[in-house]
XYZ file of C-alpha atoms in Angstrom:
569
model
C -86.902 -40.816 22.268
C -90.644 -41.811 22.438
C -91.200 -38.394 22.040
C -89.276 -37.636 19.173
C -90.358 -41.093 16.894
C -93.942 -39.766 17.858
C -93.353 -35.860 16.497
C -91.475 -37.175 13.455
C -94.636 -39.989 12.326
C -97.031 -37.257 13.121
C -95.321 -34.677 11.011
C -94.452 -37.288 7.931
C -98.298 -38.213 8.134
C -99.306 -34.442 8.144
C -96.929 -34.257 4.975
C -98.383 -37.321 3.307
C -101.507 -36.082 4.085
C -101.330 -32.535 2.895
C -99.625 -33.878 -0.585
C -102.385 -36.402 -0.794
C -104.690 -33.132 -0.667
C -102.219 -30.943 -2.763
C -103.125 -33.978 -5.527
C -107.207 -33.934 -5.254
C -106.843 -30.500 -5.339
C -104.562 -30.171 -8.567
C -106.307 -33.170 -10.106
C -109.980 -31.295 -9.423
C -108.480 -28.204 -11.131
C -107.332 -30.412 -14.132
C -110.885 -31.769 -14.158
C -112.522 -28.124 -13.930
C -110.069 -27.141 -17.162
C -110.772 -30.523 -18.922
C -114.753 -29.946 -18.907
C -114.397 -26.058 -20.054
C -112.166 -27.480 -22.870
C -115.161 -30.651 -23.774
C -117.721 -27.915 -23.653
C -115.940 -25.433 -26.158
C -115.091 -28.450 -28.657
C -117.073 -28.363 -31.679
C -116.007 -31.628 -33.966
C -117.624 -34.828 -31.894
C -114.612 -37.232 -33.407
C -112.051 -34.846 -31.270
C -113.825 -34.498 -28.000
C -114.413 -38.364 -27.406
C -110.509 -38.267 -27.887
C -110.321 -35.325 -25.396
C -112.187 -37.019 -23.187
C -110.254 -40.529 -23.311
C -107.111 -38.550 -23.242
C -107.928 -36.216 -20.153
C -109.322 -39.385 -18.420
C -106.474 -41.038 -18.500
C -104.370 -37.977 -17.446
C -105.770 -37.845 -14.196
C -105.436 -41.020 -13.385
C -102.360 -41.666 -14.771
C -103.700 -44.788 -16.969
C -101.354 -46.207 -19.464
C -104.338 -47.065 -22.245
C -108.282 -46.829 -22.843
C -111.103 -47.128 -24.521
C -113.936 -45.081 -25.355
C -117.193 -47.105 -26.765
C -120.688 -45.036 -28.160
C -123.579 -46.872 -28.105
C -124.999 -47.803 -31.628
C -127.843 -45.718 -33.341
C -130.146 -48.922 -32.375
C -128.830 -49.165 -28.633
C -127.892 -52.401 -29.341
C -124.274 -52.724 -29.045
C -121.233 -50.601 -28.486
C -119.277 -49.552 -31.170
C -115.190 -48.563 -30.694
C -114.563 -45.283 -31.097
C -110.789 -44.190 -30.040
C -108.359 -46.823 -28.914
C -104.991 -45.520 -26.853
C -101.956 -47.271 -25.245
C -98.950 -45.121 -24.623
C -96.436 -48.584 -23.687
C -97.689 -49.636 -27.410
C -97.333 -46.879 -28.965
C -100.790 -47.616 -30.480
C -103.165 -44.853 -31.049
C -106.334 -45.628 -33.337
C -109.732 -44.239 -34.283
C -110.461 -40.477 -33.850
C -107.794 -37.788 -35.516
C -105.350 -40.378 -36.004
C -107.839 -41.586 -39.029
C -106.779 -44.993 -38.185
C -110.180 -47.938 -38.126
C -111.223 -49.818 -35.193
C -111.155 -53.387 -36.282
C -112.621 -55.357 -33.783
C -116.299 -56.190 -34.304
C -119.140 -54.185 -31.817
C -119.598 -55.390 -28.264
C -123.360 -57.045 -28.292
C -125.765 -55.843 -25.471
C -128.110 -58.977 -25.524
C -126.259 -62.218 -26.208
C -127.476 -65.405 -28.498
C -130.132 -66.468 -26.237
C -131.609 -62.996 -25.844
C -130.387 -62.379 -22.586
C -128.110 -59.676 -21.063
C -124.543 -59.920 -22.493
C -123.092 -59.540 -19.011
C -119.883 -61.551 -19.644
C -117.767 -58.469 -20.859
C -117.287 -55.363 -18.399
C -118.031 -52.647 -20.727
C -121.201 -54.407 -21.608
C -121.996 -54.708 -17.872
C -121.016 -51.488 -17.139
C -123.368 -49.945 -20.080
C -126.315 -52.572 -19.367
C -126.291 -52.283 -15.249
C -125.100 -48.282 -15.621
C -122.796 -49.199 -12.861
C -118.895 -48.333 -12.708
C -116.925 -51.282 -12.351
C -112.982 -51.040 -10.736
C -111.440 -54.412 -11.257
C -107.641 -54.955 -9.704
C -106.216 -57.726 -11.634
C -108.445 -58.767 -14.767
C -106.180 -62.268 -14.482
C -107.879 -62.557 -11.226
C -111.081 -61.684 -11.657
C -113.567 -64.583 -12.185
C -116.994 -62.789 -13.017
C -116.026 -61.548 -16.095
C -114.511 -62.822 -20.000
C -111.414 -61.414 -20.539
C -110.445 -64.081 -23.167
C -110.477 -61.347 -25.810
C -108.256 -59.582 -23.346
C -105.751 -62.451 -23.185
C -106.158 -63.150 -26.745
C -104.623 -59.065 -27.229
C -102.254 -59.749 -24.624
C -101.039 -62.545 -26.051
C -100.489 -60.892 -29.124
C -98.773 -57.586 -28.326
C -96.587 -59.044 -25.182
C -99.027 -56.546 -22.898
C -100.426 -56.957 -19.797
C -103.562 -55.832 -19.075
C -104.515 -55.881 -15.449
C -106.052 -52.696 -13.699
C -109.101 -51.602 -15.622
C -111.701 -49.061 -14.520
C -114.979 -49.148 -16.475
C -117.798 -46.196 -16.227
C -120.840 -45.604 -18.083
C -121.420 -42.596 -19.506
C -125.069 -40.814 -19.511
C -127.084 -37.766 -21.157
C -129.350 -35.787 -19.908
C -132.540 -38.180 -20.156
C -130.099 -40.583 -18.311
C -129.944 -42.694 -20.819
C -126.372 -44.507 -21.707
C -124.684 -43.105 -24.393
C -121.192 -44.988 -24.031
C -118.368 -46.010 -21.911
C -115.356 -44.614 -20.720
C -112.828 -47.600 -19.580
C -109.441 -46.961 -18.363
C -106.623 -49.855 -18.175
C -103.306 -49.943 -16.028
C -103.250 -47.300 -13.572
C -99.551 -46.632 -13.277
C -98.413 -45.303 -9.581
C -96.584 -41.662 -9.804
C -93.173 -41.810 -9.865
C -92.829 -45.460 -9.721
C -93.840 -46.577 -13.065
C -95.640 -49.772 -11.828
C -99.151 -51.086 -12.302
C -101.532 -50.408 -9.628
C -105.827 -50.281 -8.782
C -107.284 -47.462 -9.542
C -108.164 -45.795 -5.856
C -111.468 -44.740 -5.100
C -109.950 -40.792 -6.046
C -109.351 -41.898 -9.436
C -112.861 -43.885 -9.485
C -114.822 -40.566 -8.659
C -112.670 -38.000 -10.787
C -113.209 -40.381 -13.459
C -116.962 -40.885 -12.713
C -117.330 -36.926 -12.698
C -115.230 -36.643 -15.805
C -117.719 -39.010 -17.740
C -120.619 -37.314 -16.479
C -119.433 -34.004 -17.670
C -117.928 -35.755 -21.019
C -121.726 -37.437 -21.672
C -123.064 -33.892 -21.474
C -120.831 -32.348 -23.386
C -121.390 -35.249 -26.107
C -124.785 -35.026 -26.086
C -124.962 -31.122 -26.386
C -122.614 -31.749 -29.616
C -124.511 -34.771 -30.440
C -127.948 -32.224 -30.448
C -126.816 -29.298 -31.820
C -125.536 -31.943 -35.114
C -128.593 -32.813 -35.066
C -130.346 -29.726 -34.864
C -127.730 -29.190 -38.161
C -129.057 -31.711 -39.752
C -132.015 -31.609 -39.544
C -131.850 -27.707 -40.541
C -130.086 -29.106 -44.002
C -132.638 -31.767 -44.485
C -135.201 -29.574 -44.910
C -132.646 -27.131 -47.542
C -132.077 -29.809 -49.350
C -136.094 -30.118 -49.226
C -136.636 -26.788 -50.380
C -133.407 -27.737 -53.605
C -134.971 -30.795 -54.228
C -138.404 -29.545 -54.699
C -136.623 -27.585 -56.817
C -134.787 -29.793 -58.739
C -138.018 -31.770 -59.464
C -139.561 -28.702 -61.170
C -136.821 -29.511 -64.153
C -134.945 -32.092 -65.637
C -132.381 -29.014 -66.451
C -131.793 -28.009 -63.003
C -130.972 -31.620 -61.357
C -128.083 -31.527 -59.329
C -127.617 -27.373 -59.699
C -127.943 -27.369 -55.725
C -125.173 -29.437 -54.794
C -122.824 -28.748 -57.654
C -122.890 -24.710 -56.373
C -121.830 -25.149 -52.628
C -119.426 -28.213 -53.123
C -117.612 -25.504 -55.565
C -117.974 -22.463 -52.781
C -116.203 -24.986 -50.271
C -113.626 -26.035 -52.858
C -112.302 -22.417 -53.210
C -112.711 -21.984 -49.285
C -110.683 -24.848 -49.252
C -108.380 -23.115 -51.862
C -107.746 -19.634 -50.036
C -106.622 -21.518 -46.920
C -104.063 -22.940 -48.638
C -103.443 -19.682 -50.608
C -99.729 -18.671 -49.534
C -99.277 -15.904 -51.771
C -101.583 -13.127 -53.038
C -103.783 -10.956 -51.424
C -105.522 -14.011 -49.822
C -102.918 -15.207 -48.463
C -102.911 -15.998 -44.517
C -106.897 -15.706 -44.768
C -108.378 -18.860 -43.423
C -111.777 -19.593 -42.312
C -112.772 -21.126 -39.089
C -115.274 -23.867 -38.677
C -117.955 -21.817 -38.079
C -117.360 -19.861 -40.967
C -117.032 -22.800 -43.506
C -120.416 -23.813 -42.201
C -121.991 -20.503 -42.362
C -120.522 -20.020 -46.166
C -121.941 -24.037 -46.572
C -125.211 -23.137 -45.798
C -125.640 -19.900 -48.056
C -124.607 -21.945 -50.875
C -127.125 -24.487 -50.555
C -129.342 -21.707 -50.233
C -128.397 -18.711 -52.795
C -131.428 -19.814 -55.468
C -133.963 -21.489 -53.074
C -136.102 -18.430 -54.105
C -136.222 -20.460 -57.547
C -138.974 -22.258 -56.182
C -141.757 -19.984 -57.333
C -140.179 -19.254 -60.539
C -142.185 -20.734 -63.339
C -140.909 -24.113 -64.960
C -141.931 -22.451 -68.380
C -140.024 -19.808 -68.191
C -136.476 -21.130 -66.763
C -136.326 -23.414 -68.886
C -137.783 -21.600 -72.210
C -135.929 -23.458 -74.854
C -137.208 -21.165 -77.487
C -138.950 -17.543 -78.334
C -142.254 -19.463 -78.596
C -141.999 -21.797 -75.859
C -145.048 -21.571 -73.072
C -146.048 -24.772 -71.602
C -145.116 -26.002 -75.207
C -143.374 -25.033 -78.487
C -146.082 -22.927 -80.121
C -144.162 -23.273 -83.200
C -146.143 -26.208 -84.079
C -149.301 -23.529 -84.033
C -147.394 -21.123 -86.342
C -146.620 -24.349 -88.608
C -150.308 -24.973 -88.608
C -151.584 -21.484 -89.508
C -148.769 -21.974 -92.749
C -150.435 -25.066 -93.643
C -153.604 -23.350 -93.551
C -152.249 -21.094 -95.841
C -151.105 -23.493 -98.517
C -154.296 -24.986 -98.232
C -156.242 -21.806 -99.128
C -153.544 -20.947 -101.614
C -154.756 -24.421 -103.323
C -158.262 -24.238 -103.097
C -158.186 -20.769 -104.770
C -155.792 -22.038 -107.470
C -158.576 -24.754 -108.077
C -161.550 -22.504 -108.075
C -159.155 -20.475 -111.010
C -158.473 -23.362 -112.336
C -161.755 -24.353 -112.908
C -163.638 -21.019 -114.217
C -160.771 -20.960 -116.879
C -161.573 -24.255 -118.297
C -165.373 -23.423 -119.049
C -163.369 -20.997 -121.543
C -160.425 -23.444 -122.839
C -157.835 -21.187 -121.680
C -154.721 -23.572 -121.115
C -152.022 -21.001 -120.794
C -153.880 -19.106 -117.953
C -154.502 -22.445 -116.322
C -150.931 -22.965 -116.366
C -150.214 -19.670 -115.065
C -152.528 -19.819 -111.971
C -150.638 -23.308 -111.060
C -147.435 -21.686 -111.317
C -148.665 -18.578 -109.064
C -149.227 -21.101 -106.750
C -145.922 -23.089 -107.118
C -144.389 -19.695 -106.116
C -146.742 -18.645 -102.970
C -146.018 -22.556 -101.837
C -142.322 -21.844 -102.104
C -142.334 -18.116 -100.258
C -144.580 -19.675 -97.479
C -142.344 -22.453 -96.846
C -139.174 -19.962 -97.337
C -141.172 -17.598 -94.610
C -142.306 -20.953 -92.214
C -138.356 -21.769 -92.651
C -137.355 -18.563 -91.156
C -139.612 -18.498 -88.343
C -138.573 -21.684 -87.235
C -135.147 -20.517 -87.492
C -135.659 -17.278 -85.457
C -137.404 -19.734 -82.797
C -134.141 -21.670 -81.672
C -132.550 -18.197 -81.056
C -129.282 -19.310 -82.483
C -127.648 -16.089 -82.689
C -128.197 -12.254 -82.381
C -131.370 -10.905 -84.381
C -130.201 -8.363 -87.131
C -132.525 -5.607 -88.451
C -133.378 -7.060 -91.364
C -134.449 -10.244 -89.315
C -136.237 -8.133 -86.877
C -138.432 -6.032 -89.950
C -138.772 -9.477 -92.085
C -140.664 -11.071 -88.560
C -142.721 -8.253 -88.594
C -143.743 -8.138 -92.129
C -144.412 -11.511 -92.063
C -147.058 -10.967 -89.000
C -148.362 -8.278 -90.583
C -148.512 -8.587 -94.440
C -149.797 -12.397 -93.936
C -153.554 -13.179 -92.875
C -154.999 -16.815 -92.442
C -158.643 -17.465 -91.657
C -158.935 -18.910 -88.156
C -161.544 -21.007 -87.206
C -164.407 -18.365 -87.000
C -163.561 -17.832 -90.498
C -162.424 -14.470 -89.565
C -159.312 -12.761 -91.376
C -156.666 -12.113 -88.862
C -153.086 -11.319 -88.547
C -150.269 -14.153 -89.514
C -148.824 -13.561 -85.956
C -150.595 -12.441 -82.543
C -149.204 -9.505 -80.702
C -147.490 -11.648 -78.037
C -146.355 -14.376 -80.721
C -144.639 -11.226 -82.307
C -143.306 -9.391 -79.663
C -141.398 -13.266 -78.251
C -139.942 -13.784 -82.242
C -138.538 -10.315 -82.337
C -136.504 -10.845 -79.089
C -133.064 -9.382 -80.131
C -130.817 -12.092 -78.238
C -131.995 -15.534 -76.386
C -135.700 -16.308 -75.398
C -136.406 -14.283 -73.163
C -139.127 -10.779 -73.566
C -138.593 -8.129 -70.648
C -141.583 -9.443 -68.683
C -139.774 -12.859 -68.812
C -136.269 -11.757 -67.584
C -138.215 -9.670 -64.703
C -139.684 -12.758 -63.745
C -136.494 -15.335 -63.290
C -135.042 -11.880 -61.816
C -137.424 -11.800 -59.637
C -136.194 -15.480 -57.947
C -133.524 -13.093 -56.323
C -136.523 -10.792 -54.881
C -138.304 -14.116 -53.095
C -134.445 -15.714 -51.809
C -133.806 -12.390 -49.985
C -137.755 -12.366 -48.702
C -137.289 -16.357 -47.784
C -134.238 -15.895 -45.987
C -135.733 -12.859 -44.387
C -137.745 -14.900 -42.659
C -135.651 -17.406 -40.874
C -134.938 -16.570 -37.285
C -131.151 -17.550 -37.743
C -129.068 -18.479 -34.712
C -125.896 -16.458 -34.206
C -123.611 -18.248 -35.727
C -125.564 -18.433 -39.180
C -126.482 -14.619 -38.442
C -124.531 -13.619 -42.084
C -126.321 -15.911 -44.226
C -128.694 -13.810 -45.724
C -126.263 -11.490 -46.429
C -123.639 -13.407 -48.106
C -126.358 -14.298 -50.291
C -127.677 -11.302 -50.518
C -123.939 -9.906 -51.441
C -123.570 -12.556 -53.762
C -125.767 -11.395 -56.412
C -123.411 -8.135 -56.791
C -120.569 -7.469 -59.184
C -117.720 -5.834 -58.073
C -117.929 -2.991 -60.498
C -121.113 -1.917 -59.109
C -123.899 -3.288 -61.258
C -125.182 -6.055 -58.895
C -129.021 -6.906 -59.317
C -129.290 -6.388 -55.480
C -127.568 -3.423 -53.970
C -125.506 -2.528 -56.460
C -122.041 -2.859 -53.940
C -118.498 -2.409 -55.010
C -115.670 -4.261 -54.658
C -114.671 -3.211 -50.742
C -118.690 -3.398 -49.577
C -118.893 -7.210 -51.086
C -117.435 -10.018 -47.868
C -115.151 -12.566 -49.588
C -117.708 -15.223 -48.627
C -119.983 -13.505 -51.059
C -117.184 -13.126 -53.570
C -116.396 -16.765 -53.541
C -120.274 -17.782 -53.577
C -120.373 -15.182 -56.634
C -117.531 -16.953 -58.496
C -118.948 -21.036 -57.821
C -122.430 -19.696 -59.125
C -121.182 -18.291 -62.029
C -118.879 -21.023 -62.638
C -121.187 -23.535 -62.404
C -124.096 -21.606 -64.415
C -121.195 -22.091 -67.372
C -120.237 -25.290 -66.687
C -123.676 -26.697 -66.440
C -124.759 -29.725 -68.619
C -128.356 -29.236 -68.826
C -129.459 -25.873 -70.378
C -132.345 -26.398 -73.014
C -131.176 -23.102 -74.086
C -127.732 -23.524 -74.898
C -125.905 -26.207 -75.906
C -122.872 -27.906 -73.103
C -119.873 -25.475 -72.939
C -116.099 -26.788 -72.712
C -114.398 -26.226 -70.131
C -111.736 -24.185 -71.935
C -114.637 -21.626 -72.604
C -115.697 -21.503 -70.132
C -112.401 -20.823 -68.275
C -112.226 -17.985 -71.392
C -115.188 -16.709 -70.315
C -114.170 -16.395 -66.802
C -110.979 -14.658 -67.749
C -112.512 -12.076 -69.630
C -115.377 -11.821 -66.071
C -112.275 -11.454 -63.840
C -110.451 -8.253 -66.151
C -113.846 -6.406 -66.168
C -114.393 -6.954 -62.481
C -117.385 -8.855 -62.583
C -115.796 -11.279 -60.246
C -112.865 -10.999 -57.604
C -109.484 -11.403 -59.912
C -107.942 -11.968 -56.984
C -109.737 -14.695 -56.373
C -110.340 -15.812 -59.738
C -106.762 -15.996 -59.379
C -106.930 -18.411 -56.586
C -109.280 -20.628 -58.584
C -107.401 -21.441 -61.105
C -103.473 -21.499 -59.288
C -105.038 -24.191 -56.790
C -106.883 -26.456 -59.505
C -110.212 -25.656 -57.949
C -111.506 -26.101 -61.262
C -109.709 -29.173 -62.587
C -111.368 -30.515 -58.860
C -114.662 -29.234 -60.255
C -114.815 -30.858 -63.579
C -113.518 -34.293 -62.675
C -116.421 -34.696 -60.054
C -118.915 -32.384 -61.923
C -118.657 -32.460 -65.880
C -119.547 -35.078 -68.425
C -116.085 -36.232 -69.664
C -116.739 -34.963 -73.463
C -116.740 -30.719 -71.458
C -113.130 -31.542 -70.052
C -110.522 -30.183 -72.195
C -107.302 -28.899 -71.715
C -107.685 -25.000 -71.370
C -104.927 -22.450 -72.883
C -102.213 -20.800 -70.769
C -103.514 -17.899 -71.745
C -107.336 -17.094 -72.739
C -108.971 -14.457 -74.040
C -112.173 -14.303 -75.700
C -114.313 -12.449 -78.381
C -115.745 -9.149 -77.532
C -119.704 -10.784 -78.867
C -119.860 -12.604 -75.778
C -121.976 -10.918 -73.044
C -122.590 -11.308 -69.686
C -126.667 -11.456 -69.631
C -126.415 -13.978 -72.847
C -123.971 -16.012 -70.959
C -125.508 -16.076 -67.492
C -129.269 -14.688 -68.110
C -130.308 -17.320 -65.815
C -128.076 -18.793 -63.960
């Protein structure tokens, strides 16, 4: 009998022994899985969840905590909050806030704070396995009783563990409460098994935060110096402020749009993280070659407009004008009254009433051609060039010279806008320096299409791009959409010294009339405008006096053109 009770106890501790094994074993695996999965997550917010979550999954814990350390290092701060018996779930994807106030490192006297375990824990980076918090006299758990007290739970296994980067610095803490045994249901310690899973789990977890927490930075820091680059930009101009956010917010808008798209030809496309942030980044950067185009020519106002209006010089050279005009009707004046003649005297003023009334009628026109209101006709075009011809004034060598210089000429005989063909080359040529900018970046892989969604952007689906001249099935949709926010917002925009603020009903007309001639995706045009995009636009982006209530159906007048419309956007 001996012999028997011996075999049996030997082979029900070999059992216990082997399923005690079976458990590291499986639980190991788990943790193997669990720090693949933390390295592979991209959004910080869900992998401290994942790694509350998969800490208490292997050890069976009913709730936790998960604190980051504060920017300053000076307290922790509560990041996800998770009790299964409560039912309460808060901070991370649940979008639900933390209340409770951050746990202090150094206490009123300037000490350590070493009354509170997680403080402890991140202060001493030491892991701290407490049975029975009831029964456990080193520490306050008056805030813990206070909960208790409160919610009817009872908090009495906890298992506290700092977590720490690479520098081994402590970048939060993991703490688990309530260990419940397997099978039973009841509240147990957490065993030394649990303590070192839990330990391992952390220090993978702190890694994996820290290689998120970099690489964010890394981000950041890359968009810090865009937005560098736009504001510099934006500084150039009081016209342009703002141009450099308005554009991507609208190219992540319709992103935004054509994942929710359930019908169309866009429907079931959606865009992963990665590629939201790729398509973020070549908005912010689709005009950063702007920065060498000259402030005096973006924003030319008018035909004669350098680094000022030189319509004040023409308006000079006419005063001139009158002013000779007078002093020769003087010296007329004069010689005829050594003879008496009256009626000649009269005469000579009244020539002179007249050439004061055809220079002001000529000074009238010029100034009108200036504002480049509308389209020059012929008969505009040959009057500017009589007037720079047929006119003279005496400059200030007292030379005879033409009314109008060559360049003043060739700038008031411009047919439509401000603009001379050396001028539109120029603000072209901001297209010429993004590509060579962008060119120069050594992008990382995942930003690898930048340039070329950029690039892309600049075409028209009918072929008649300013870059490559692509159609429709060579152009990605990223470069559609970042086609359709720039034009978008080029019509939309309330600061053009060149044209006055358009509603936002013509501009939808205008838009219309872009989508039927191809020269942006009617497909995703289409999009736009079924999803709101730009009712979403205006309300954050237009003064309220643009928003209008657009037709159902638009069309608009055959006048309008393309380079008049968007000549510089």
């Amino acid at each position: 009998m001996r012999t028997s009770t011996y075999n049996h106890s030997t082979r029900d501790d070999a059992n216990m022994a082997m399923d005690l094994v079976g458990d590291l074993l499986s639980r190991l695996d788990q943790l193997n899985t669990i720090g693949a999965a933390l390295s592979k997550e991209r959004d910080i917010s869900s992998l401290l969840e994942g790694i509350l979550i998969a800490a208490k999954n292997i050890t069976q814990a009913d709730g936790g905590t998960l604190y980051r350390m504060t920017d300053d290092g000076s307290a922790l701060r509560f990041e996800i909050m998770r009790t299964n018996s409560l039912n309460l779930f808060l901070g991370g994807s649940t979008g639900k806030p933390i209340d409770f106030a951050p746990l202090q490192l150094i206490d009123a006297e300037g000490g350590f704070n070493d009354t509170m375990v997680a403080t402890f824990a991140a202060i001493h980076d030491r892991t701290v396995n407490i049975a029975d918090a009831y029964g456990e006299a080193g520490f306050d758990f008056s805030g813990t009783k206070a909960f208790d007290a409160r919610t009817g739970y009872r908090s009495q296994s906890f298992l506290t563990v700092p977590m720490k980067n690479f520098d081994g610095e402590v970048i939060g803490v993991l703490q688990l409460i309530n260990a419940l045994e397997p099978g039973m249901g009841r509240v147990v310690t957490f065993s030394e098994a649990d303590q070192r899973l839990v330990e391992s789990l952390a220090s993978q977890a702190a890694i994996a935060l820290s290689n998120r927490q970099l690489v964010s930075q890394m981000e950041n820091l890359f968009e810090s110096f865009v937005q560098l680059i736009n504001t510099a930009i934006d500084e150039k101009s009081p016209y342009a402020r703002d141009r450099f956010q308005r554009v991507p917010a609208l190219t992540m808008m319709l992103a935004a749009a054509v994942d929710a798209t359930t019908e169309g030809p866009y429907a079931g496309v959606h865009l992963t993280d990665r590629d939201r942030y790729e398509l973020k980044i070549a908005g912010m950067l689709h005009d950063c070659g702007k920065i060498a185009t000259p402030v005096h020519v973006a924003d030319k106002a008018t035909k004669l407009q350098t680094l000022f209006d030189r319509i004040e010089l023409v308006n000079t050279r006419f005063e001139v004008l009158k002013r000779d005009a007078e002093i020769a009707t003087l010296r007329q004046q004069l010689a005829l009254r050594t003879r008496v003649d009256p009626v000649a005297e009269a005469a000579a003023e009244q020539r002179f009433e007249d050439a004061l009334v055809r220079i002001d009628a000529d000074r009238a026109f010029l100034r009108e051609v200036n504002q480049a209101q509308s389209v020059m006709t012929d008969t505009q075009l040959s009057k500017v060039r009589d007037i720079g011809m047929r006119r003279h004034w005496r400059n200030a060598d007292g030379v005879q010279v033409p009314f109008l210089s060559s360049d003043e000429l060739e700038n008031l005989s411009i047919v439509r806008g401000t603009l001379t063909a050396q001028e539109h080359q120029i603000v072209h040529h901001h297209v010429v320096a993004t590509n060579a900018m962008l060119g120069k970046v050594h992008w990382p892989k995942h930003m690898n299409n930048v340039p070329a969604y950029v690039v892309a952007g600049r075409e028209r689906l009918e072929g008649t791009g300013i870059s490559q001249n692509l159609l429709r099935q060579q152009v990605p949709m990223q470069s559609r959409m970042l086609a359709l926010a720039d034009v978008f917002e080029a019509l939309t925009s309330t600061g053009r010294p060149y044209r006055p603020r358009m509603k936002l009903s013509k501009a939808l007309e205008v838009m219309v009339r872009f989508a039927k001639s191809g020269y942006v995706d009617a497909d995703l045009f289409d999009v736009f405008m079924r999803q709101g995009v730009y009712r979403e636009f205006a309300e954050r982006f237009l003064s309220p006096e643009q928003i209008d209530l657009p037709p159902a159906e638009t069309e608009t007048e055959a006048g309008d053109t393309v380079p008049d419309l968007l000549r510089r956007r």
